[in-house]
Amino acid sequence: MADVKKIATRESYGNALKMLGEAHDDVIVFDADLAGATKTGIFKKAFPGRHYDCGIAEGNMMAVAAGAAAMGLVPFASSFAMFAAGRAFEQVRNSIGYPHLNVKIGGTHGGISVGEDGASHQCCEDYALMRSIPGMVVMSPADDVEAKAMVFAAYEHQGPVYMRFGRSAVPVFHDPETFHFEIGKGEVITEGNDVAIIANGLLVAEAIEAAKALEEKGVHARVINMATVKPLDNELVLQAAKECGKIITAEEHNIIGGLGEAVCAVIAESGIPCKVKRVGVNDEFGHSGPAVPLLKQFGLSAEHLTEVALQF
Amino acid sequence: MTASEKKQLQIAACKVRMGIIEGTHAAKAGHPGGSLSAADMFTYLYFKELNIDPADPKNPNRDRFVLSKGHTAPGLYATLALRGFFPWEDLKTLRQIGSHLQGHPNMVLTPGVDMSTGSLGQGVSAACGMALAAKHMGNDCRVYTLLGDGEIEEGQVWEAMMFAHHYKLDNLTVIIDNNGLQIDGPIDKVMSPYPITDKLAAFGLHVIEIDGHDFEQMEKAMAEARATKGVPTGIVMHTIKGKDVSYMTNSVEWHGKAPNDAEYEQAMGELNALLAKLEAE
């Protein structure tokens, strides 16, 4: 995909916030000394009076955002996924989730593609943590076009939203002219009935590549981009279960508590006979290294997805 | 403050204390000690200080109050009921299934509650967010928050103080209920937060120390807070945990325990006697 434009979804987040800020005066942005890395600095540059740095104090930031939302503003609170969903979990749960306040959380640097910083910063638990909060919408975009649309959809949604964005540049495969994003709706990217790959985040591009490789071997794979982990598009999952009978889930997250488990739960309760293989981080911590080889090492690649599908 | 005004506040505070006993007795649970220590401040805020209207509890221009020490909800609820936000009879439903009066304040359910709290250290941050938002929006309302002295052991409180000072939140008044006791014992034995005043001052707040059972001192401190520009104000109020119920006074045991029937009768007897005395004077 060397000729394809690549953009990190955190960059898309920053750019989308700027566009959102132009459209809506009630949008304000909080960050915790990471405006450069989370890319909210793009918003800050455009609207310095609407960006509030909270310093290295993520718990305080989340409850501050809750207070601002209670006053009628629409705050976007940003940090690395590890600190937004992890460190500040209880503030998100009690001050934002419990009163169902209209706070949008942007967790950047999700997953092991954070790379060189190592396991302390590679958050593979955020879907699990955020999914467990009643009323919380949990999403992660696959590319730049979807990330921007997601930020606007989050603004329109009344209530708390958690969005995970990535550090590394990922291919842009959606057409901004025709793409439509809806919270809770998955997207069928390739048709096929032999196996379904339900992925999100940077694994969607890998799944598309895997589907191409599988096609060459006569295996027709249905790739589904499941950007919204919660509320899950149950209908689309069950349709795939019924029509394919075999599902591979793919996510840059611990296989415990994320998209894979959400898909398993829906299928198990439906009674539809369907086998599932979960591709993700296998309940282990990551480590330092450049993102691309790291992803390959952890099996979060088109090659590994192809292999899993062929052996399924 | 006229003598008559002061008397009215004292009478209202006595009724608030009765409401605290009613609620915790009916619930067979709850936190009477810290509710009683803050009863005079609750009363002052809702009957004198706050710009609020029980008929219009969601008015965007109202002053906000965040009970950061959320476990003393019985005190807030009794005050809100007495002020007319909901019927007094509701107090007897405290902590029961179906009641809007949850064990800790819930802004979604209870009219007059501005923020859901209960997990210590978070309410003060939310109050900072409200004060910041008010400034951002050009809303000249004020924001008040009440913390326990044990609560300030939470690190988040100091993150919030840093934030309040950094953003010059002079529309924020942070009140610390210094009754000296927390669940496990005296605060200086469990994990001393002292010196409280010096700490607040070091974080850049304008700090005022008052007797938390003296309405005239409250009036003076609140006026001073309103007049203070450029920095938030901290009010450290020295109080007596369990005040005006003899067997609860200065007792760690009554931090989070409800009176039984006999204890209820005794407490109400004492408070009724106090009320009669205040009304007769």
mmCIF file of N, CA, C and O in Angstrom, chain B residues 31-105:
data_model
loop_
_atom_site.group_PDB
_atom_site.id
_atom_site.type_symbol
_atom_site.label_atom_id
_atom_site.label_comp_id
_atom_site.label_asym_id
_atom_site.label_seq_id
_atom_site.Cartn_x
_atom_site.Cartn_y
_atom_site.Cartn_z
ATOM 1 N N HIS B 31 -24.878 8.729 56.879
ATOM 2 C CA HIS B 31 -23.760 9.384 57.562
ATOM 3 C C HIS B 31 -24.237 10.618 58.329
ATOM 4 O O HIS B 31 -24.158 11.738 57.810
ATOM 5 N N PRO B 32 -24.698 10.451 59.557
ATOM 6 C CA PRO B 32 -25.207 11.605 60.302
ATOM 7 C C PRO B 32 -24.112 12.552 60.819
ATOM 8 O O PRO B 32 -24.306 13.765 60.809
ATOM 9 N N GLY B 33 -22.956 12.007 61.229
ATOM 10 C CA GLY B 33 -21.941 12.836 61.892
ATOM 11 C C GLY B 33 -21.501 14.038 61.080
ATOM 12 O O GLY B 33 -21.589 15.185 61.530
ATOM 13 N N GLY B 34 -21.039 13.784 59.854
ATOM 14 C CA GLY B 34 -20.554 14.866 58.990
ATOM 15 C C GLY B 34 -21.689 15.681 58.389
ATOM 16 O O GLY B 34 -21.468 16.790 57.898
ATOM 17 N N SER B 35 -22.898 15.126 58.388
ATOM 18 C CA SER B 35 -24.054 15.910 57.946
ATOM 19 C C SER B 35 -24.380 16.958 59.009
ATOM 20 O O SER B 35 -24.680 18.116 58.693
ATOM 21 N N LEU B 36 -24.290 16.544 60.278
ATOM 22 C CA LEU B 36 -24.588 17.468 61.380
ATOM 23 C C LEU B 36 -23.513 18.546 61.504
ATOM 24 O O LEU B 36 -23.827 19.701 61.802
ATOM 25 N N SER B 37 -22.251 18.187 61.249
ATOM 26 C CA SER B 37 -21.189 19.207 61.361
ATOM 27 C C SER B 37 -21.361 20.277 60.288
ATOM 28 O O SER B 37 -21.024 21.433 60.503
ATOM 29 N N ALA B 38 -21.896 19.874 59.137
ATOM 30 C CA ALA B 38 -22.044 20.824 58.025
ATOM 31 C C ALA B 38 -23.441 21.430 57.950
ATOM 32 O O ALA B 38 -23.719 22.232 57.048
ATOM 33 N N ALA B 39 -24.318 21.075 58.894
ATOM 34 C CA ALA B 39 -25.720 21.509 58.804
ATOM 35 C C ALA B 39 -25.862 23.027 58.778
ATOM 36 O O ALA B 39 -26.705 23.571 58.054
ATOM 37 N N ASP B 40 -25.032 23.710 59.563
ATOM 38 C CA ASP B 40 -25.149 25.176 59.586
ATOM 39 C C ASP B 40 -24.702 25.769 58.247
ATOM 40 O O ASP B 40 -25.310 26.713 57.746
ATOM 41 N N MET B 41 -23.652 25.185 57.662
ATOM 42 C CA MET B 41 -23.179 25.689 56.362
ATOM 43 C C MET B 41 -24.203 25.399 55.257
ATOM 44 O O MET B 41 -24.491 26.258 54.424
ATOM 45 N N PHE B 42 -24.766 24.173 55.263
ATOM 46 C CA PHE B 42 -25.832 23.865 54.295
ATOM 47 C C PHE B 42 -26.934 24.924 54.396
ATOM 48 O O PHE B 42 -27.431 25.439 53.390
ATOM 49 N N THR B 43 -27.325 25.195 55.621
ATOM 50 C CA THR B 43 -28.420 26.136 55.859
ATOM 51 C C THR B 43 -28.056 27.528 55.356
ATOM 52 O O THR B 43 -28.843 28.180 54.656
ATOM 53 N N TYR B 44 -26.844 27.962 55.713
ATOM 54 C CA TYR B 44 -26.429 29.305 55.284
ATOM 55 C C TYR B 44 -26.428 29.403 53.758
ATOM 56 O O TYR B 44 -26.936 30.370 53.183
ATOM 57 N N LEU B 45 -25.866 28.377 53.124
ATOM 58 C CA LEU B 45 -25.777 28.409 51.665
ATOM 59 C C LEU B 45 -27.165 28.503 51.034
ATOM 60 O O LEU B 45 -27.423 29.363 50.193
ATOM 61 N N TYR B 46 -28.061 27.616 51.417
ATOM 62 C CA TYR B 46 -29.354 27.515 50.732
ATOM 63 C C TYR B 46 -30.387 28.538 51.176
ATOM 64 O O TYR B 46 -31.358 28.797 50.464
ATOM 65 N N PHE B 47 -30.186 29.133 52.380
ATOM 66 C CA PHE B 47 -31.162 30.111 52.840
ATOM 67 C C PHE B 47 -30.649 31.541 52.766
ATOM 68 O O PHE B 47 -31.412 32.475 52.960
ATOM 69 N N LYS B 48 -29.343 31.699 52.470
ATOM 70 C CA LYS B 48 -28.811 33.063 52.480
ATOM 71 C C LYS B 48 -27.905 33.339 51.275
ATOM 72 O O LYS B 48 -28.035 34.372 50.641
ATOM 73 N N GLU B 49 -27.028 32.420 50.988
ATOM 74 C CA GLU B 49 -25.948 32.741 50.055
ATOM 75 C C GLU B 49 -26.279 32.468 48.584
ATOM 76 O O GLU B 49 -26.048 33.305 47.725
ATOM 77 N N LEU B 50 -26.776 31.270 48.310
ATOM 78 C CA LEU B 50 -26.907 30.848 46.914
ATOM 79 C C LEU B 50 -28.042 31.558 46.194
ATOM 80 O O LEU B 50 -29.140 31.725 46.744
ATOM 81 N N ASN B 51 -27.779 31.911 44.945
ATOM 82 C CA ASN B 51 -28.813 32.445 44.064
ATOM 83 C C ASN B 51 -29.497 31.249 43.400
ATOM 84 O O ASN B 51 -29.041 30.753 42.373
ATOM 85 N N ILE B 52 -30.545 30.749 44.063
ATOM 86 C CA ILE B 52 -31.253 29.572 43.549
ATOM 87 C C ILE B 52 -32.764 29.770 43.710
ATOM 88 O O ILE B 52 -33.202 30.600 44.502
ATOM 89 N N ASP B 53 -33.512 28.980 42.955
ATOM 90 C CA ASP B 53 -34.967 29.060 43.036
ATOM 91 C C ASP B 53 -35.523 27.635 42.991
ATOM 92 O O ASP B 53 -35.414 26.960 41.957
ATOM 93 N N PRO B 54 -36.099 27.177 44.098
ATOM 94 C CA PRO B 54 -36.619 25.799 44.126
ATOM 95 C C PRO B 54 -37.639 25.535 43.021
ATOM 96 O O PRO B 54 -37.796 24.389 42.580
ATOM 97 N N ALA B 55 -38.304 26.582 42.532
ATOM 98 C CA ALA B 55 -39.298 26.398 41.472
ATOM 99 C C ALA B 55 -38.627 26.261 40.100
ATOM 100 O O ALA B 55 -39.254 25.850 39.134
ATOM 101 N N ASP B 56 -37.355 26.594 40.038
ATOM 102 C CA ASP B 56 -36.640 26.571 38.756
ATOM 103 C C ASP B 56 -35.226 26.009 38.983
ATOM 104 O O ASP B 56 -34.223 26.704 38.801
ATOM 105 N N PRO B 57 -35.184 24.730 39.388
ATOM 106 C CA PRO B 57 -33.888 24.180 39.833
ATOM 107 C C PRO B 57 -32.845 24.042 38.737
ATOM 108 O O PRO B 57 -31.683 23.800 39.039
ATOM 109 N N LYS B 58 -33.249 24.162 37.475
ATOM 110 C CA LYS B 58 -32.287 24.014 36.381
ATOM 111 C C LYS B 58 -31.925 25.344 35.721
ATOM 112 O O LYS B 58 -31.323 25.367 34.644
ATOM 113 N N ASN B 59 -32.315 26.433 36.347
ATOM 114 C CA ASN B 59 -32.007 27.736 35.748
ATOM 115 C C ASN B 59 -30.507 27.846 35.453
ATOM 116 O O ASN B 59 -29.685 27.663 36.345
ATOM 117 N N PRO B 60 -30.154 28.115 34.188
ATOM 118 C CA PRO B 60 -28.727 28.115 33.840
ATOM 119 C C PRO B 60 -27.903 29.165 34.580
ATOM 120 O O PRO B 60 -26.691 29.012 34.702
ATOM 121 N N ASN B 61 -28.545 30.197 35.065
ATOM 122 C CA ASN B 61 -27.786 31.257 35.739
ATOM 123 C C ASN B 61 -27.710 31.091 37.250
ATOM 124 O O ASN B 61 -27.170 31.949 37.954
ATOM 125 N N ARG B 62 -28.252 29.986 37.753
ATOM 126 C CA ARG B 62 -28.226 29.776 39.213
ATOM 127 C C ARG B 62 -26.798 29.555 39.702
ATOM 128 O O ARG B 62 -25.928 29.150 38.936
ATOM 129 N N ASP B 63 -26.577 29.811 40.973
ATOM 130 C CA ASP B 63 -25.314 29.406 41.579
ATOM 131 C C ASP B 63 -25.317 27.890 41.701
ATOM 132 O O ASP B 63 -26.373 27.266 41.810
ATOM 133 N N ARG B 64 -24.114 27.308 41.660
ATOM 134 C CA ARG B 64 -23.991 25.846 41.786
ATOM 135 C C ARG B 64 -23.393 25.474 43.124
ATOM 136 O O ARG B 64 -22.476 26.167 43.606
ATOM 137 N N PHE B 65 -23.877 24.354 43.666
ATOM 138 C CA PHE B 65 -23.264 23.795 44.864
ATOM 139 C C PHE B 65 -22.930 22.335 44.602
ATOM 140 O O PHE B 65 -23.788 21.560 44.195
ATOM 141 N N VAL B 66 -21.679 21.976 44.835
ATOM 142 C CA VAL B 66 -21.246 20.589 44.659
ATOM 143 C C VAL B 66 -20.839 20.038 46.020
ATOM 144 O O VAL B 66 -19.899 20.542 46.650
ATOM 145 N N LEU B 67 -21.563 19.021 46.462
ATOM 146 C CA LEU B 67 -21.227 18.390 47.743
ATOM 147 C C LEU B 67 -20.143 17.348 47.484
ATOM 148 O O LEU B 67 -20.423 16.183 47.218
ATOM 149 N N SER B 68 -18.896 17.822 47.562
ATOM 150 C CA SER B 68 -17.795 16.910 47.258
ATOM 151 C C SER B 68 -17.729 15.802 48.308
ATOM 152 O O SER B 68 -17.395 14.663 47.995
ATOM 153 N N LYS B 69 -18.053 16.145 49.562
ATOM 154 C CA LYS B 69 -18.133 15.085 50.586
ATOM 155 C C LYS B 69 -19.545 14.479 50.499
ATOM 156 O O LYS B 69 -20.418 14.703 51.346
ATOM 157 N N GLY B 70 -19.744 13.726 49.435
ATOM 158 C CA GLY B 70 -21.078 13.267 49.053
ATOM 159 C C GLY B 70 -21.775 12.378 50.061
ATOM 160 O O GLY B 70 -23.008 12.279 50.067
ATOM 161 N N HIS B 71 -20.992 11.748 50.941
ATOM 162 C CA HIS B 71 -21.622 10.859 51.934
ATOM 163 C C HIS B 71 -22.493 11.630 52.926
ATOM 164 O O HIS B 71 -23.317 11.045 53.607
ATOM 165 N N THR B 72 -22.323 12.948 52.990
ATOM 166 C CA THR B 72 -23.181 13.723 53.886
ATOM 167 C C THR B 72 -24.429 14.219 53.152
ATOM 168 O O THR B 72 -25.008 15.242 53.484
ATOM 169 N N ALA B 73 -24.856 13.420 52.188
ATOM 170 C CA ALA B 73 -26.092 13.684 51.452
ATOM 171 C C ALA B 73 -27.297 13.913 52.372
ATOM 172 O O ALA B 73 -28.133 14.767 52.056
ATOM 173 N N PRO B 74 -27.434 13.197 53.499
ATOM 174 C CA PRO B 74 -28.602 13.458 54.351
ATOM 175 C C PRO B 74 -28.725 14.930 54.747
ATOM 176 O O PRO B 74 -29.838 15.459 54.865
ATOM 177 N N GLY B 75 -27.587 15.605 54.946
ATOM 178 C CA GLY B 75 -27.614 17.031 55.282
ATOM 179 C C GLY B 75 -28.074 17.873 54.109
ATOM 180 O O GLY B 75 -28.882 18.788 54.256
ATOM 181 N N LEU B 76 -27.572 17.536 52.919
ATOM 182 C CA LEU B 76 -27.974 18.274 51.718
ATOM 183 C C LEU B 76 -29.462 18.052 51.439
ATOM 184 O O LEU B 76 -30.203 19.002 51.155
ATOM 185 N N TYR B 77 -29.898 16.809 51.534
ATOM 186 C CA TYR B 77 -31.297 16.486 51.238
ATOM 187 C C TYR B 77 -32.246 17.208 52.205
ATOM 188 O O TYR B 77 -33.274 17.752 51.778
ATOM 189 N N ALA B 78 -31.895 17.193 53.495
ATOM 190 C CA ALA B 78 -32.766 17.860 54.482
ATOM 191 C C ALA B 78 -32.858 19.350 54.155
ATOM 192 O O ALA B 78 -33.935 19.954 54.244
ATOM 193 N N THR B 79 -31.730 19.926 53.735
ATOM 194 C CA THR B 79 -31.707 21.360 53.420
ATOM 195 C C THR B 79 -32.538 21.649 52.168
ATOM 196 O O THR B 79 -33.330 22.603 52.133
ATOM 197 N N LEU B 80 -32.365 20.818 51.157
ATOM 198 C CA LEU B 80 -33.127 21.011 49.911
ATOM 199 C C LEU B 80 -34.626 20.861 50.167
ATOM 200 O O LEU B 80 -35.441 21.616 49.624
ATOM 201 N N ALA B 81 -34.979 19.894 51.005
ATOM 202 C CA ALA B 81 -36.401 19.682 51.319
ATOM 203 C C ALA B 81 -36.960 20.886 52.067
ATOM 204 O O ALA B 81 -38.037 21.407 51.743
ATOM 205 N N LEU B 82 -36.214 21.341 53.062
ATOM 206 C CA LEU B 82 -36.676 22.488 53.850
ATOM 207 C C LEU B 82 -36.796 23.732 52.968
ATOM 208 O O LEU B 82 -37.684 24.564 53.165
ATOM 209 N N ARG B 83 -35.920 23.836 51.989
ATOM 210 C CA ARG B 83 -35.921 25.005 51.091
ATOM 211 C C ARG B 83 -37.008 24.886 50.021
ATOM 212 O O ARG B 83 -37.254 25.832 49.267
ATOM 213 N N GLY B 84 -37.626 23.696 49.915
ATOM 214 C CA GLY B 84 -38.761 23.558 49.000
ATOM 215 C C GLY B 84 -38.472 22.899 47.669
ATOM 216 O O GLY B 84 -39.288 22.968 46.747
ATOM 217 N N PHE B 85 -37.336 22.258 47.537
ATOM 218 C CA PHE B 85 -37.024 21.581 46.264
ATOM 219 C C PHE B 85 -37.842 20.299 46.081
ATOM 220 O O PHE B 85 -38.110 19.874 44.975
ATOM 221 N N PHE B 86 -38.181 19.656 47.206
ATOM 222 C CA PHE B 86 -39.035 18.458 47.159
ATOM 223 C C PHE B 86 -39.656 18.278 48.544
ATOM 224 O O PHE B 86 -39.215 18.908 49.516
ATOM 225 N N PRO B 87 -40.697 17.447 48.658
ATOM 226 C CA PRO B 87 -41.410 17.340 49.937
ATOM 227 C C PRO B 87 -40.536 16.782 51.071
ATOM 228 O O PRO B 87 -39.725 15.888 50.858
ATOM 229 N N TRP B 88 -40.764 17.322 52.247
ATOM 230 C CA TRP B 88 -40.040 16.896 53.457
ATOM 231 C C TRP B 88 -40.213 15.396 53.687
ATOM 232 O O TRP B 88 -39.288 14.713 54.120
ATOM 233 N N GLU B 89 -41.390 14.906 53.367
ATOM 234 C CA GLU B 89 -41.688 13.480 53.582
ATOM 235 C C GLU B 89 -40.728 12.565 52.812
ATOM 236 O O GLU B 89 -40.475 11.430 53.209
ATOM 237 N N ASP B 90 -40.189 13.076 51.703
ATOM 238 C CA ASP B 90 -39.261 12.272 50.898
ATOM 239 C C ASP B 90 -38.051 11.820 51.702
ATOM 240 O O ASP B 90 -37.433 10.798 51.395
ATOM 241 N N LEU B 91 -37.696 12.616 52.733
ATOM 242 C CA LEU B 91 -36.495 12.293 53.518
ATOM 243 C C LEU B 91 -36.582 10.890 54.115
ATOM 244 O O LEU B 91 -35.580 10.223 54.299
ATOM 245 N N LYS B 92 -37.809 10.459 54.379
ATOM 246 C CA LYS B 92 -37.987 9.128 54.974
ATOM 247 C C LYS B 92 -37.773 7.997 53.969
ATOM 248 O O LYS B 92 -37.780 6.830 54.336
ATOM 249 N N THR B 93 -37.602 8.368 52.695
ATOM 250 C CA THR B 93 -37.342 7.337 51.680
ATOM 251 C C THR B 93 -35.847 7.173 51.398
ATOM 252 O O THR B 93 -35.461 6.389 50.537
ATOM 253 N N LEU B 94 -35.033 7.933 52.133
ATOM 254 C CA LEU B 94 -33.573 7.904 51.906
ATOM 255 C C LEU B 94 -33.042 6.483 51.781
ATOM 256 O O LEU B 94 -33.343 5.628 52.607
ATOM 257 N N ARG B 95 -32.263 6.267 50.736
ATOM 258 C CA ARG B 95 -31.571 4.987 50.515
ATOM 259 C C ARG B 95 -32.502 3.794 50.245
ATOM 260 O O ARG B 95 -32.057 2.650 50.267
ATOM 261 N N GLN B 96 -33.787 4.062 50.022
ATOM 262 C CA GLN B 96 -34.717 2.964 49.747
ATOM 263 C C GLN B 96 -34.855 2.749 48.235
ATOM 264 O O GLN B 96 -34.679 3.677 47.449
ATOM 265 N N ILE B 97 -35.231 1.539 47.860
ATOM 266 C CA ILE B 97 -35.456 1.231 46.444
ATOM 267 C C ILE B 97 -36.586 2.119 45.914
ATOM 268 O O ILE B 97 -37.642 2.224 46.534
ATOM 269 N N GLY B 98 -36.344 2.764 44.796
ATOM 270 C CA GLY B 98 -37.365 3.622 44.190
ATOM 271 C C GLY B 98 -37.276 5.075 44.614
ATOM 272 O O GLY B 98 -37.938 5.933 44.041
ATOM 273 N N SER B 99 -36.478 5.363 45.639
ATOM 274 C CA SER B 99 -36.368 6.752 46.102
ATOM 275 C C SER B 99 -35.441 7.556 45.195
ATOM 276 O O SER B 99 -34.474 7.025 44.655
ATOM 277 N N HIS B 100 -35.752 8.858 45.082
ATOM 278 C CA HIS B 100 -34.807 9.714 44.346
ATOM 279 C C HIS B 100 -33.630 10.106 45.237
ATOM 280 O O HIS B 100 -32.660 10.695 44.765
ATOM 281 N N LEU B 101 -33.744 9.769 46.519
ATOM 282 C CA LEU B 101 -32.671 10.125 47.460
ATOM 283 C C LEU B 101 -31.714 8.953 47.619
ATOM 284 O O LEU B 101 -31.881 8.091 48.490
ATOM 285 N N GLN B 102 -30.721 8.918 46.750
ATOM 286 C CA GLN B 102 -29.719 7.858 46.773
ATOM 287 C C GLN B 102 -28.778 8.040 47.972
ATOM 288 O O GLN B 102 -28.718 9.111 48.563
ATOM 289 N N GLY B 103 -28.034 6.995 48.263
ATOM 290 C CA GLY B 103 -27.085 7.063 49.376
ATOM 291 C C GLY B 103 -26.088 8.200 49.227
ATOM 292 O O GLY B 103 -25.635 8.771 50.216
ATOM 293 N N HIS B 104 -25.749 8.504 47.991
ATOM 294 C CA HIS B 104 -24.889 9.652 47.679
ATOM 295 C C HIS B 104 -25.573 10.462 46.585
ATOM 296 O O HIS B 104 -26.344 9.901 45.799
ATOM 297 N N PRO B 105 -25.332 11.782 46.512
ATOM 298 C CA PRO B 105 -26.122 12.656 45.628
ATOM 299 C C PRO B 105 -26.108 12.235 44.151
ATOM 300 O O PRO B 105 -25.068 11.881 43.603
#
